[in-house]
PDB file of C-alpha atoms in Angstrom:
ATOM      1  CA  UNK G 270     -80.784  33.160 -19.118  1.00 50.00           C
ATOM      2  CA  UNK G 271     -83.005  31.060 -21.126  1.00 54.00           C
ATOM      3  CA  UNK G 272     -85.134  28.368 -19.504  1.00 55.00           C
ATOM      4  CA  UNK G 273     -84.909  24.697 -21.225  1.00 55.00           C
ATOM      5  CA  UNK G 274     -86.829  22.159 -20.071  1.00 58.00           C
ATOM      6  CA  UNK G 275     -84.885  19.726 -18.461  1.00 55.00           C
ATOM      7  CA  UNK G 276     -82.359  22.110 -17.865  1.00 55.00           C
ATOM      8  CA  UNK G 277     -79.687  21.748 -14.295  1.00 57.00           C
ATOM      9  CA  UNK G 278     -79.604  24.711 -12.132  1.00 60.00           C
ATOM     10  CA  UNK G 279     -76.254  25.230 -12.887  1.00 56.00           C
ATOM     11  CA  UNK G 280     -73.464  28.310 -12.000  1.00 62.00           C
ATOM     12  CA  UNK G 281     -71.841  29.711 -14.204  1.00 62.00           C
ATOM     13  CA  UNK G 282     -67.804  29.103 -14.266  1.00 63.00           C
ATOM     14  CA  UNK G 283     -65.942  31.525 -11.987  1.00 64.00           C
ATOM     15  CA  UNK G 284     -62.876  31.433 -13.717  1.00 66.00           C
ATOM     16  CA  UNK G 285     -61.676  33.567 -10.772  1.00 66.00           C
ATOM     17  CA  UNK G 286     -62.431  30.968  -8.341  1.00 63.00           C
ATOM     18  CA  UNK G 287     -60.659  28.149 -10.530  1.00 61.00           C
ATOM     19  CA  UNK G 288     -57.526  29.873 -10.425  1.00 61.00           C
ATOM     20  CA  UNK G 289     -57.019  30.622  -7.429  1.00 59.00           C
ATOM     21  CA  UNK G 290     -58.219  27.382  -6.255  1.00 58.00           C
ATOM     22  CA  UNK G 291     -55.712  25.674  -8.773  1.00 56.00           C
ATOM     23  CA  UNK G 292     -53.081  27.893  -6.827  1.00 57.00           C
ATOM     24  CA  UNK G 293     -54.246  27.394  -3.208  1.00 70.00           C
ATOM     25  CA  UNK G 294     -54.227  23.344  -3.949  1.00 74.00           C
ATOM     26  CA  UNK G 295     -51.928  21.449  -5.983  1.00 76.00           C
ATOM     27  CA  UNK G 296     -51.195  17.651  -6.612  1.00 78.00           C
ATOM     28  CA  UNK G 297     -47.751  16.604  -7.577  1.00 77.00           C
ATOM     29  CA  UNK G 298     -47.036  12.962  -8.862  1.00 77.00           C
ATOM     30  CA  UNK G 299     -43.755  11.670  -7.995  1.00 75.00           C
ATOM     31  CA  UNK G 300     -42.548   9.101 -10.678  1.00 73.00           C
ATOM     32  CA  UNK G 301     -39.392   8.225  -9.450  1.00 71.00           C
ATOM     33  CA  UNK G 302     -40.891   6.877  -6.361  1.00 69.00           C
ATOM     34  CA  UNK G 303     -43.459   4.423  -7.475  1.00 67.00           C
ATOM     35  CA  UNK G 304     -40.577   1.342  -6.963  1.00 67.00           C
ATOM     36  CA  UNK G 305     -40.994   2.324  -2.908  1.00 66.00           C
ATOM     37  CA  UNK G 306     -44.656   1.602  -3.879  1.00 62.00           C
ATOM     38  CA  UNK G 307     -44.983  -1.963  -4.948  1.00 64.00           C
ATOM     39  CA  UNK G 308     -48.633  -3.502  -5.336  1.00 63.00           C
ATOM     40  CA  UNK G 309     -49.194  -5.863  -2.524  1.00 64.00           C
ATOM     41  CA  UNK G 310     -51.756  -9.114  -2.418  1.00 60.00           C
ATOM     42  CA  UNK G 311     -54.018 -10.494  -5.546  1.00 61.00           C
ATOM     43  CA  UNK G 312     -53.165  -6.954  -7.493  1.00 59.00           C
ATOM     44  CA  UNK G 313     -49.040  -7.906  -7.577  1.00 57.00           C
ATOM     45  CA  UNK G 314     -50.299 -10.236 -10.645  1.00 58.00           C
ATOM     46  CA  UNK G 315     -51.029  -7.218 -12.536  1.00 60.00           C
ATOM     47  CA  UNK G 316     -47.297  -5.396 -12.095  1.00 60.00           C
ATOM     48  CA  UNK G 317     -48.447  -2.353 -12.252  1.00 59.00           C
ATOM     49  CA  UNK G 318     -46.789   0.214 -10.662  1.00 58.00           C
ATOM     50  CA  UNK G 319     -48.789   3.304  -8.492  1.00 66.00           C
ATOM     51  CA  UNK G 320     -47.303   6.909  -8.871  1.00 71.00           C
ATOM     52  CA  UNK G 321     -47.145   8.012  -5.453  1.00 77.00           C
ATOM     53  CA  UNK G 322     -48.380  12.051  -4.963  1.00 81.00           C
ATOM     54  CA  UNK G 323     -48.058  14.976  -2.353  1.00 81.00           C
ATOM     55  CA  UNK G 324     -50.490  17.410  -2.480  1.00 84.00           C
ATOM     56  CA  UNK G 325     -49.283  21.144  -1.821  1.00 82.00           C
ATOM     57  CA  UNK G 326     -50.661  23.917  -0.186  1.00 81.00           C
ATOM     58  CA  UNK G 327     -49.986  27.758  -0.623  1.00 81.00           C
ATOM     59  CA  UNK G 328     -48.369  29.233   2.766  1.00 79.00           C
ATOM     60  CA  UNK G 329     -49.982  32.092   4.149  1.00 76.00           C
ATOM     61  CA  UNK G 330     -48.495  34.647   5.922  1.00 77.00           C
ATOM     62  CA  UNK G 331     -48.207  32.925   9.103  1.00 82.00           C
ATOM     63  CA  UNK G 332     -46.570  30.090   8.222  1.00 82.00           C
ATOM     64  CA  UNK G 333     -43.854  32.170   5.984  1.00 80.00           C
ATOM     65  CA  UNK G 334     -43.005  34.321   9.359  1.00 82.00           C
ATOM     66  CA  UNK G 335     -42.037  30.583  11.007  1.00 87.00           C
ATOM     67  CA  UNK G 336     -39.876  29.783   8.508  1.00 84.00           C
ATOM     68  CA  UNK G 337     -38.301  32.903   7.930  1.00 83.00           C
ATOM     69  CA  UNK G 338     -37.729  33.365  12.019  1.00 86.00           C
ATOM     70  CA  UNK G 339     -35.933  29.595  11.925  1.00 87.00           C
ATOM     71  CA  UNK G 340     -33.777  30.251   9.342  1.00 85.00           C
ATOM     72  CA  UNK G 341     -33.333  34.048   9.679  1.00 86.00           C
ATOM     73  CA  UNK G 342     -29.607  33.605  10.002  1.00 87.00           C
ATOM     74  CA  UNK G 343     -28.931  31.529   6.939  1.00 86.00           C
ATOM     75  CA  UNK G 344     -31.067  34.713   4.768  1.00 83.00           C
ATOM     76  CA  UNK G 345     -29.628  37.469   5.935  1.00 85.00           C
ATOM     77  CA  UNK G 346     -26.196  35.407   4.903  1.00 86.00           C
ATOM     78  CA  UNK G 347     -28.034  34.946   1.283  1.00 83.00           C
ATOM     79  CA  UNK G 348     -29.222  38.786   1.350  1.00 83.00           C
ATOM     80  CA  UNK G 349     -25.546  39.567   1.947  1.00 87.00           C
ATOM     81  CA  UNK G 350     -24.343  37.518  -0.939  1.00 84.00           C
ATOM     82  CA  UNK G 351     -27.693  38.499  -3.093  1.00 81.00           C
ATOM     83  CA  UNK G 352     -25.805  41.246  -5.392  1.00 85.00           C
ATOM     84  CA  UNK G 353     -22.659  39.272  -5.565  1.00 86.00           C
ATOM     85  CA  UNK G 354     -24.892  35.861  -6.858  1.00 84.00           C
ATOM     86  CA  UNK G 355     -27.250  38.183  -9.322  1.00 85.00           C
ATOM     87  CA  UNK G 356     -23.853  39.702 -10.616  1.00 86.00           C
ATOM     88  CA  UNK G 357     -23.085  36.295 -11.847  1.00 84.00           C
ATOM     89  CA  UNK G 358     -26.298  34.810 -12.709  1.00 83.00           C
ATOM     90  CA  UNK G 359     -26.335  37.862 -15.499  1.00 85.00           C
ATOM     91  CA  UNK G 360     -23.144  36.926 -16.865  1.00 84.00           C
ATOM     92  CA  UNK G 361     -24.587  33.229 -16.929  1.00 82.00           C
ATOM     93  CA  UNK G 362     -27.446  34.841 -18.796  1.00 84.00           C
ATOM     94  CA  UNK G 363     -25.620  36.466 -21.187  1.00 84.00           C
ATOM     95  CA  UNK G 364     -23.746  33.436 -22.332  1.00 82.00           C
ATOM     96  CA  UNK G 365     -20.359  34.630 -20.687  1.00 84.00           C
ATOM     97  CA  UNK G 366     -17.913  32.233 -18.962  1.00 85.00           C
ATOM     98  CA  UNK G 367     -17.466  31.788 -15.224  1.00 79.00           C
ATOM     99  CA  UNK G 368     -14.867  31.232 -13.221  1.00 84.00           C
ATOM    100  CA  UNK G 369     -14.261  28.213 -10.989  1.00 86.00           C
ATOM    101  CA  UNK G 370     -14.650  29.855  -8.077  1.00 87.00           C
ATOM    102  CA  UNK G 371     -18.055  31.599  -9.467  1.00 84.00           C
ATOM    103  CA  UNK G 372     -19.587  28.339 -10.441  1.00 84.00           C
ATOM    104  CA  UNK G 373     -18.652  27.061  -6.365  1.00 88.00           C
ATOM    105  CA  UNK G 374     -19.830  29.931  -5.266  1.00 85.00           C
ATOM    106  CA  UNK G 375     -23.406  29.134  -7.103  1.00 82.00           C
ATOM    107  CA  UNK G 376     -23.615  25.874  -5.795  1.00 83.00           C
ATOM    108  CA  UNK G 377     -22.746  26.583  -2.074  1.00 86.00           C
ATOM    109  CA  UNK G 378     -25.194  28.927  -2.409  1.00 83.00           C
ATOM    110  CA  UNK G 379     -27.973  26.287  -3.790  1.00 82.00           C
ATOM    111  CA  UNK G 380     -26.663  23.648  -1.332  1.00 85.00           C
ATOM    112  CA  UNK G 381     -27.081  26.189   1.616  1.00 85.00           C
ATOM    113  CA  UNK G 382     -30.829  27.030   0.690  1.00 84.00           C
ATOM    114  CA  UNK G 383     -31.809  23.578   0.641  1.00 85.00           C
ATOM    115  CA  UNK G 384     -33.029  23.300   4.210  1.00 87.00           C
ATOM    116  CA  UNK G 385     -35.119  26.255   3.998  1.00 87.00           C
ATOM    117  CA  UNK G 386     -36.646  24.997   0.919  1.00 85.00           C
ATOM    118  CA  UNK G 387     -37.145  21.422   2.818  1.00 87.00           C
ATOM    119  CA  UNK G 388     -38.728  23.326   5.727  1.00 88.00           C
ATOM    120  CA  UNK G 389     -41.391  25.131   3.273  1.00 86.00           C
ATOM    121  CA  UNK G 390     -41.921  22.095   1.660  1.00 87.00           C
ATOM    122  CA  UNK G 391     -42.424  20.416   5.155  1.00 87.00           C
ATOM    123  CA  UNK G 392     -45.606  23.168   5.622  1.00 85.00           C
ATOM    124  CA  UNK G 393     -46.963  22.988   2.172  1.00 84.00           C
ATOM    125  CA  UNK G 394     -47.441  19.186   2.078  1.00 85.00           C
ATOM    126  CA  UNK G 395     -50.593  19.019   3.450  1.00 84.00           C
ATOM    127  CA  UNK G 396     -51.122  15.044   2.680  1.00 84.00           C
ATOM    128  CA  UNK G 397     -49.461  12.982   3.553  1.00 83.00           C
ATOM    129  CA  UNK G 398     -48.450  15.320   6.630  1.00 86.00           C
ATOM    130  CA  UNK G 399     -45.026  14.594   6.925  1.00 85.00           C
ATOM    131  CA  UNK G 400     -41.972  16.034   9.450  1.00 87.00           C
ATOM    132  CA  UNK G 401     -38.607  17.789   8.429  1.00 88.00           C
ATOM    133  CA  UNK G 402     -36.686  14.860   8.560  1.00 88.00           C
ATOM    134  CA  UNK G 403     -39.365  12.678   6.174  1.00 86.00           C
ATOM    135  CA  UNK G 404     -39.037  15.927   4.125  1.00 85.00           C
ATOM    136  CA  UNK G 405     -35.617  15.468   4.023  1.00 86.00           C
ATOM    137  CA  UNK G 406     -35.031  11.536   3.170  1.00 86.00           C
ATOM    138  CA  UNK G 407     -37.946  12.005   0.326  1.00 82.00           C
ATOM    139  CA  UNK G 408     -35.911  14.970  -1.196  1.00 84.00           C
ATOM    140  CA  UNK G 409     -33.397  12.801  -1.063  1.00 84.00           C
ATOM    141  CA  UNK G 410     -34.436   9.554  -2.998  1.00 83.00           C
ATOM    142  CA  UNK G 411     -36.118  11.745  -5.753  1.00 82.00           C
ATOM    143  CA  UNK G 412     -34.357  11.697  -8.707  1.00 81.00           C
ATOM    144  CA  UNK G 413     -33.452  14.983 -10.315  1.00 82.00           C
ATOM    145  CA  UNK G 414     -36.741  15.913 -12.378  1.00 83.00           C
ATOM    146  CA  UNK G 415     -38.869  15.435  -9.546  1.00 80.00           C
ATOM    147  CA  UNK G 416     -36.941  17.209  -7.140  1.00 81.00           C
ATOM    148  CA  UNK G 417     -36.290  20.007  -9.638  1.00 81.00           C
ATOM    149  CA  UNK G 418     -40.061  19.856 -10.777  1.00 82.00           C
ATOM    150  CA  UNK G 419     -41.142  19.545  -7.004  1.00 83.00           C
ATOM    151  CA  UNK G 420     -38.875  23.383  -6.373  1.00 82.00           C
ATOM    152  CA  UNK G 421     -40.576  24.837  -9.230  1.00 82.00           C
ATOM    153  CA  UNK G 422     -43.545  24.565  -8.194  1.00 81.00           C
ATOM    154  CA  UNK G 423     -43.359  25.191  -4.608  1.00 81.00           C
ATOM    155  CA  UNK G 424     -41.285  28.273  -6.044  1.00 79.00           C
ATOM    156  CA  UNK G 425     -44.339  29.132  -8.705  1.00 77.00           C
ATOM    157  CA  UNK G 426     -46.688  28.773  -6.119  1.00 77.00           C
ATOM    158  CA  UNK G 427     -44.451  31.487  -3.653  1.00 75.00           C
ATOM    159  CA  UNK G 428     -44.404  33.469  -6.933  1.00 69.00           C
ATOM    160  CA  UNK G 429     -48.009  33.482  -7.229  1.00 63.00           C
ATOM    161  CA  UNK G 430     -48.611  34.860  -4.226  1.00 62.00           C
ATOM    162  CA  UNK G 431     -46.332  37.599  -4.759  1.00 63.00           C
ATOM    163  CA  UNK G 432     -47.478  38.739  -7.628  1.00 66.00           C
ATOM    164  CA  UNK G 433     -50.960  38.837  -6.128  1.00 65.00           C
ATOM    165  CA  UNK G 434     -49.445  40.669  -4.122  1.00 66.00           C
ATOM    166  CA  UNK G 435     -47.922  43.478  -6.031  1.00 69.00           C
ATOM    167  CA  UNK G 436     -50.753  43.396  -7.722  1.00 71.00           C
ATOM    168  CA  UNK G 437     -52.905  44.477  -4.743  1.00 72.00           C
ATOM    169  CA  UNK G 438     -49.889  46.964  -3.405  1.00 72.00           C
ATOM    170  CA  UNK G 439     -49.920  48.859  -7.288  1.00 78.00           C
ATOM    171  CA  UNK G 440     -53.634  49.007  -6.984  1.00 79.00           C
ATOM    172  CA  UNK G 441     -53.693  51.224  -3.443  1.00 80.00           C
ATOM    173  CA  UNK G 442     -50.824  52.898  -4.922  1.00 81.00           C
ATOM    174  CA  UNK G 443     -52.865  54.306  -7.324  1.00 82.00           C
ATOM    175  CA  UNK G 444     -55.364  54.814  -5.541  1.00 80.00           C
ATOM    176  CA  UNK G 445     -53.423  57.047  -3.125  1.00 80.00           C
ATOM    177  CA  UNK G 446     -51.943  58.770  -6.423  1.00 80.00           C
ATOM    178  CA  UNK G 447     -55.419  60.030  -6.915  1.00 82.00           C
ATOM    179  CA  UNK G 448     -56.120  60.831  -3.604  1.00 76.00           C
ATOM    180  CA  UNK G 449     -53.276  62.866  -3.613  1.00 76.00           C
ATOM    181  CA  UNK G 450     -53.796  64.450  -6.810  1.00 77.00           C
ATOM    182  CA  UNK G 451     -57.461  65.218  -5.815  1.00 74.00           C
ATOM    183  CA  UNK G 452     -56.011  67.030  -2.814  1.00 67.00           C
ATOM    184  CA  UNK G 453     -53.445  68.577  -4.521  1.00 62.00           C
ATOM    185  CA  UNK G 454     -55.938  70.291  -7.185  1.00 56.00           C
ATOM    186  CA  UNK G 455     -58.216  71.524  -4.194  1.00 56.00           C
TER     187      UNK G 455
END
């Protein structure tokens, strides 16, 4: 590296790090609950209002066993009704008409995975640390972009995770695909 004078000692950017530290941390605004959040004292002249945030945490293993031993019930109910919910999530896909009873079916389905989703967002939120039930009444009182924006992330960030992952789980593979071959070759 050349030497300027003047120059910071300065790292280079890790662009390794900054992913995965935009992944292991993440601050969500939540628009549609600034009017909770009125300005109080000499700053109420200025009517402006503050956008309150959570800030998110990935789960790690750990925390993903707790959830999945409360609410073990309720997925192996969802596991059972997986093939019968991706059957008509394709037809959805392909621009094909459901049924009635498909489209309840969909959103009993949605409205039964809502407390597990409310119990991994209760272990993500990191500040402000908040309970199931506060959880619960803030899902609540969002409006439907935040609450929809607030599952897609948690859900990206899950995602994330598992595709690190099977990324890691394809790399061994391989590796004990060449193992194997080496042995086999011998």
């Amino acid at each position: 590296m050349v030497r300027v004078k003047g120059q910071l000692d300065a790292p280079l950017v890790d662009i390794g790090a900054v992913r995965e530290g935009y992944w292991e941390r993440k601050e969500v605004t939540l628009p549609s609950l600034a009017r909770f959040h009125k300005t109080k004292g000499w700053f109420s002249w200025f009517k402006k209002e503050r956008t309150p945030k959570v800030v998110l945490t990935r789960l790690g293993k750990d925390e993903f066993d707790k959830i999945d031993s409360q609410f073990f019930d309720l997925k192996a109910k969802i596991l059972k009704d997986g093939p019968r919910l991706t059957q008509i999530t394709n037809k959805i896909m392909q621009g094909k008409e459901v049924s009635d009873i498909e489209s309840r079916f969909v959103v009993d389905c949605s409205v039964q995975l809502v407390p597990y989703m409310n119990a991994m967002l209760t272990e993500m939120i990191i500040e402000p640390k908040m309970s199931f039930d506060e959880v619960t009444d803030m899902m609540a009182t969002l409006d439907d972009f935040d609450s929809n924006s607030l599952y897609a992330i948690v859900n990206a960030m899950t995602s994330e995770k598992a595709r690190a992952l099977k990324f890691v789980y394809e790399q061994r593979t391989n590796e004990m695909n060449a193992f194997r071959d080496m042995g086999a070759g011998i």
